[in-house]
Coordinates of C-alpha atoms in Angstrom, one line a residue:
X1 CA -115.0 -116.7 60.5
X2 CA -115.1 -119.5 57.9
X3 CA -113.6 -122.5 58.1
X4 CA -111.8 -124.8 55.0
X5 CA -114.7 -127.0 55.5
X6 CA -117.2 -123.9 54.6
X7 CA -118.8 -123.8 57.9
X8 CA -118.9 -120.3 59.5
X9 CA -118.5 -119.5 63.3
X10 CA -119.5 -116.7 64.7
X11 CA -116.8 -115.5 67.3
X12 CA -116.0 -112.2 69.6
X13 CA -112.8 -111.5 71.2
X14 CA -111.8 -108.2 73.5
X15 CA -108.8 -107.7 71.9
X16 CA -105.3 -107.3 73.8
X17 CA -104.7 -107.4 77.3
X18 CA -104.9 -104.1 79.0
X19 CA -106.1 -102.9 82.4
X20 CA -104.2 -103.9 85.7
X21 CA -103.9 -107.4 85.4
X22 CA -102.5 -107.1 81.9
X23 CA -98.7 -108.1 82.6
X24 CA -100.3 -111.9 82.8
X25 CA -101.1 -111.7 79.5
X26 CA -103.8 -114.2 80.0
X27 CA -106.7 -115.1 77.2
X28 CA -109.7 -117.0 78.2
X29 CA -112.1 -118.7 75.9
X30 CA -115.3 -118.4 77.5
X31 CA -118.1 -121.4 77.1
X32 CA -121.4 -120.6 76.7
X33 CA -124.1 -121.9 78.3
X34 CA -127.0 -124.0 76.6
X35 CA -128.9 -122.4 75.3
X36 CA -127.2 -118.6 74.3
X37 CA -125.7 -117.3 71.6
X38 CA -122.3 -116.7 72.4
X39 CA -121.6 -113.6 72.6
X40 CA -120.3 -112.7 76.0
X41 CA -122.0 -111.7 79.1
X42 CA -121.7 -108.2 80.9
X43 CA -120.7 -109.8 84.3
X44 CA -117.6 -111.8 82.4
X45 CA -116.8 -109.0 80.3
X46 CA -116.0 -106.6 83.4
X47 CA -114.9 -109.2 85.6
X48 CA -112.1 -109.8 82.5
X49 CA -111.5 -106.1 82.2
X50 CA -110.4 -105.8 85.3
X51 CA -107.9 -108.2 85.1
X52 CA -106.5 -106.9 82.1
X53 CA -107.6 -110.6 80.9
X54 CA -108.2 -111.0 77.5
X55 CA -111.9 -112.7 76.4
X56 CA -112.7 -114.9 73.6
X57 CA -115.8 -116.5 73.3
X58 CA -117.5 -118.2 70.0
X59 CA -121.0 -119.8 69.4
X60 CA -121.6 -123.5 69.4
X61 CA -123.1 -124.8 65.7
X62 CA -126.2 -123.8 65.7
X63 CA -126.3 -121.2 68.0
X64 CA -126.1 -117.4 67.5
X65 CA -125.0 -117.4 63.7
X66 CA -122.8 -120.6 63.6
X67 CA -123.3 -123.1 61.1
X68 CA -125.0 -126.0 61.9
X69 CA -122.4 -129.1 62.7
X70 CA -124.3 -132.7 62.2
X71 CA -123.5 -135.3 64.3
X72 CA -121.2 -133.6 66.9
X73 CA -120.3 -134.6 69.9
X74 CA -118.4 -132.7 72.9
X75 CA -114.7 -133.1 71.4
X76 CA -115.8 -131.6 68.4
X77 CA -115.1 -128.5 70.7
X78 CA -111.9 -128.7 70.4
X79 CA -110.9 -128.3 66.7
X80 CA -113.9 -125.3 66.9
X81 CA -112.1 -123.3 69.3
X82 CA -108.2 -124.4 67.8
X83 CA -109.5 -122.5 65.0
X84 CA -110.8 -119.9 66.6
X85 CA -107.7 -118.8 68.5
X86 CA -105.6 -119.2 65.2
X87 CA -107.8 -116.8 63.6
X88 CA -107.4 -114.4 66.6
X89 CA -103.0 -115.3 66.7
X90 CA -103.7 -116.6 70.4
X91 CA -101.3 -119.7 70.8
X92 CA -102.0 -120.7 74.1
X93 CA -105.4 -119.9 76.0
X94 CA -107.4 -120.8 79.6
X95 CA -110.9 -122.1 79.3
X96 CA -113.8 -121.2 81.3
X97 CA -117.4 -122.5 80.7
X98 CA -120.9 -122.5 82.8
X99 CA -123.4 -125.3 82.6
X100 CA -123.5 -126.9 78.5
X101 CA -120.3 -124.7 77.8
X102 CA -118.3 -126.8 80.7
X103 CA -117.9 -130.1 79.1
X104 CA -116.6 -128.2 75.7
X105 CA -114.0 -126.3 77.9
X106 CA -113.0 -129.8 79.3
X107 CA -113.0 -131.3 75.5
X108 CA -110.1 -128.9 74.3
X109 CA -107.5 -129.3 77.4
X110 CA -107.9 -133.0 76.6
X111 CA -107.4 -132.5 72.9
X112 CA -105.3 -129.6 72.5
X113 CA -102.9 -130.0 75.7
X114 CA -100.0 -127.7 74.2
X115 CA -102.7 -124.6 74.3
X116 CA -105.2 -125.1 76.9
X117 CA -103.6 -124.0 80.4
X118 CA -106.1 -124.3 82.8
X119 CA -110.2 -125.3 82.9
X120 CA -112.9 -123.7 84.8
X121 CA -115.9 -125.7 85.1
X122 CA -118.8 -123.8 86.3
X123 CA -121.8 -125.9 87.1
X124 CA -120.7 -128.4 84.5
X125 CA -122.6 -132.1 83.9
X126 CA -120.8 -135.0 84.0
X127 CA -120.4 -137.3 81.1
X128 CA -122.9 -139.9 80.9
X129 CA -122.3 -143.0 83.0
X130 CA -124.0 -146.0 85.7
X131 CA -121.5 -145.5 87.9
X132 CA -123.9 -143.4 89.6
X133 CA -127.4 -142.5 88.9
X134 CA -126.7 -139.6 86.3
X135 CA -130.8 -138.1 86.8
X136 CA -130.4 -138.2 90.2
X137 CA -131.0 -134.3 91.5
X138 CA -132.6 -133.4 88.1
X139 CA -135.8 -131.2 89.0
X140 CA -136.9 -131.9 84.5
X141 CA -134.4 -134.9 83.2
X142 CA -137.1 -134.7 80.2
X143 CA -134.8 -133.5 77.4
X144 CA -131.5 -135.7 78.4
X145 CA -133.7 -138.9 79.3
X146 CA -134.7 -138.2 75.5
X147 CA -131.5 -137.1 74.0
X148 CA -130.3 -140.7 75.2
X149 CA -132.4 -142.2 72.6
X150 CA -130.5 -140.2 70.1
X151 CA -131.4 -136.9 68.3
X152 CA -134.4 -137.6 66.5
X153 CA -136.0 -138.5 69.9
X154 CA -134.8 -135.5 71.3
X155 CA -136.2 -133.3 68.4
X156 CA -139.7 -134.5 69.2
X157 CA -139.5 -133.8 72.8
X158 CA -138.8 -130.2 71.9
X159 CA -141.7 -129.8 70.6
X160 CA -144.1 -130.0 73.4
X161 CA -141.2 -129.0 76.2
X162 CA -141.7 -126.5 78.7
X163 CA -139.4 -124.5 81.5
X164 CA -139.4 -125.9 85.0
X165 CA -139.4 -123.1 87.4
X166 CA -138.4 -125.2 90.0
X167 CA -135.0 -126.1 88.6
X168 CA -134.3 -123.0 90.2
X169 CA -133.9 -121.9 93.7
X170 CA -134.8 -118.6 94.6
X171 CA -131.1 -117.0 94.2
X172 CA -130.8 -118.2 91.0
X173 CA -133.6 -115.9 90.3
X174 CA -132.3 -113.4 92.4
X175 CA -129.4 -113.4 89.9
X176 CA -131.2 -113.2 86.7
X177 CA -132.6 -110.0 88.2
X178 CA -129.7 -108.7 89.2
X179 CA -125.9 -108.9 88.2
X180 CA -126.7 -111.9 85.7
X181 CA -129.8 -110.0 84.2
X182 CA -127.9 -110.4 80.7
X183 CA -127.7 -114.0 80.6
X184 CA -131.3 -113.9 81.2
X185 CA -131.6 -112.0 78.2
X186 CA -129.1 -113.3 75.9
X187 CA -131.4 -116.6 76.6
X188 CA -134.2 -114.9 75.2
X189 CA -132.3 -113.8 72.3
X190 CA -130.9 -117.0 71.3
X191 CA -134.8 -118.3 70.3
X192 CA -134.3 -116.7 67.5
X193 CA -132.0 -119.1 66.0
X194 CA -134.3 -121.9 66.4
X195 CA -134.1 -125.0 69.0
X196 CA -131.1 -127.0 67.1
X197 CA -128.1 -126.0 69.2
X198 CA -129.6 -127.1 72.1
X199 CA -131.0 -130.6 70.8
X200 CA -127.3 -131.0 69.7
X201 CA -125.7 -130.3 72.9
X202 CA -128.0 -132.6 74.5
X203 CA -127.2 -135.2 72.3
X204 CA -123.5 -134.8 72.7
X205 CA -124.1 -134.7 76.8
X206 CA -126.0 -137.9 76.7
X207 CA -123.3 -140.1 74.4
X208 CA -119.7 -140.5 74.5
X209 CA -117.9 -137.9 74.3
X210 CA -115.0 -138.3 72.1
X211 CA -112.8 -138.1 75.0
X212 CA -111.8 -139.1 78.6
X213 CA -111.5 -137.3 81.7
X214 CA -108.5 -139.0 82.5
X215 CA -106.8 -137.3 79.6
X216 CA -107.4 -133.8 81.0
X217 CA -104.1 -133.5 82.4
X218 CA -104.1 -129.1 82.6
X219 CA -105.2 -127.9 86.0
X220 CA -109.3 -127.8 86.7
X221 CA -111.3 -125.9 89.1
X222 CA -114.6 -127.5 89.5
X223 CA -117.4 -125.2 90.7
X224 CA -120.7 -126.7 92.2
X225 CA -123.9 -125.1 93.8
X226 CA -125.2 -127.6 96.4
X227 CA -128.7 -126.5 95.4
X228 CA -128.6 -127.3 91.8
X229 CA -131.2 -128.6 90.8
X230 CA -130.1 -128.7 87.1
X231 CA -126.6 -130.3 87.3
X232 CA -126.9 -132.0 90.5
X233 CA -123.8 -131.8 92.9
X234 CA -123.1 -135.4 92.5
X235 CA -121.7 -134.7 88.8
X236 CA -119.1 -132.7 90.1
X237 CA -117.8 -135.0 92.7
X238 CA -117.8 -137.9 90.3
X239 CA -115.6 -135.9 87.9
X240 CA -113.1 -134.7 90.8
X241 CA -112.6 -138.3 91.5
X242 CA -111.7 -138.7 87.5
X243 CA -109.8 -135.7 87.0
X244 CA -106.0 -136.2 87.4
X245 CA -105.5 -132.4 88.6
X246 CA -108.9 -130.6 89.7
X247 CA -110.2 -129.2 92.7
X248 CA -113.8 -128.7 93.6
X249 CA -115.6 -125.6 95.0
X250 CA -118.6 -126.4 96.1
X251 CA -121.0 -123.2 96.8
X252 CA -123.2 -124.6 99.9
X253 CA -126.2 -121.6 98.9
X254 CA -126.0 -121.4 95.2
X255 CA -127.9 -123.2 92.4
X256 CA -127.7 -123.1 88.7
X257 CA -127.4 -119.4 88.1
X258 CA -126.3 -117.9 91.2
X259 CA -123.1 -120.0 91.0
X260 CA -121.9 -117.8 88.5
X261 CA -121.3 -115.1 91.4
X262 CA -118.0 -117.2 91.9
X263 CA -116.6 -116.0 88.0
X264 CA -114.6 -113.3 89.3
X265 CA -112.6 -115.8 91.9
X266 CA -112.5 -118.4 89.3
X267 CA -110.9 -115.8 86.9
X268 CA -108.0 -115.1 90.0
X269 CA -107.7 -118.3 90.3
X270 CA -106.6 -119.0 86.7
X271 CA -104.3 -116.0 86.7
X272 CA -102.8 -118.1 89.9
X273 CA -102.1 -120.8 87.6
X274 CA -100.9 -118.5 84.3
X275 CA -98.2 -116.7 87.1

């Protein structure tokens, strides 16, 4: 889709509700992770279908097709996906997101409170702050130490960057082979369109956000492994102490990936909230 300002997002969407859960008549816009193109994962897609849910998903700019977007930060989210469900004649909408795509799930209920119902934050980092020690838990804090010194310092340190294995534990890659192969993939795929969606949500994680938590006033669901050793679980309890109506799941055997097992119980949990 194109927007007035000529900038083109890429976005899917599964069409109408149908399937058992369809009397709800819920849509969720899903948030993608960082990096991944944005079109949406096997495990979401089925656990939506059978929940007669309705999925919407979009790619950041820079990622998966999308135009490029210079100097965003996490609210710019919000207009992104507005847009996005106007194109699609969706008026009001849940949001889910994993990991990069949680603090942009969290930017539109803040912004757009008349459409955004409810928030599912799935292993989701905590805007920056000293109120606590925001590395703390971080196997490779490489890329955001850098991305605090702004983007052109986080450019450079993409250039010599590496994966950690040890960010994750062993049922995160338990996972990626299994149910969440696909995210593994779509990963892969997303090199393709080059490093600068990433550097960009980096950037935005690492400055103000354009927003407070305070103003998230919709119901959120904060979901945690106590393993991770990407978002550590310390980001999550410092947002449930910010958040005026969230809850916080925290998965005492999962890690960065393996947390995503809880999508399907997130998912009944936000047709809870739409009933």
């Amino acid at each position: 889709m194109r927007l007035e300002n000529g900038r083109v997002l890429r976005a899917y969407d599964t069409g109408t509700h149908s399937g058992p859960g369809a009397a709800s008549s819920l849509t969720l816009v899903w948030h993608h992770g960082s990096p991944q193109t944005g079109a949406p994962l096997e495990p979401v897609l089925a656990a939506a279908a059978a929940r007669g849910i309705r999925l919407i998903s979009y790619a950041r700019p820079s990622y998966g097709g999308s135009s490029p977007r210079p100097g965003r930060d996490v609210a710019s989210a919000a207009a992104d996906v507005a847009a996005v469900a106007d194109a699609f004649g969706v008026e009001r909408f849940a949001a889910m997101g994993a990991s990069g795509g949680a603090p942009h799930a969290l930017a539109g209920a803040a912004l757009e409170p008349r459409r955004v119902t409810a928030v599912v934050s799935i292993a989701g980092i905590a805007p920056y702050t000293e109120a606590f020690d925001w590395f703390a838990g971080m196997r490779s804090p490489g890329a955001l130490r850098a991305a605090l010194d702004g983007r052109e310092a986080r450019a450079r340190f993409a250039e010599t960057d590496e994966f950690d294995p040890e960010q994750f534990l062993p049922a995160d890659y338990a996972a990626l082979e299994g149910e969440w192969a696909s995210l593994g993939a779509d990963v892969g795929r997303s090199d393709a369109f080059g490093p600068d969606g990433l550097i960009d949500d980096d950037v935005a994680f690492a400055s103000p956000w354009g927003f407070e938590l305070e103003q998230v006033a919709a119901p959120v669901l904060l979901v945690q492994g106590e393993g991770d050793r990407v978002v550590p679980r310390t980001h999550a309890a410092w947002m449930l102490s910010r958040l005026p109506n969230a809850q916080l799941w925290m998965r005492l055997d999962d890690g960065h990936v393996s947390v995503l097992g809880t999508v399907p119980d997130a998912m009944d949990w936000l047709l809870e909230r739409a009933r």
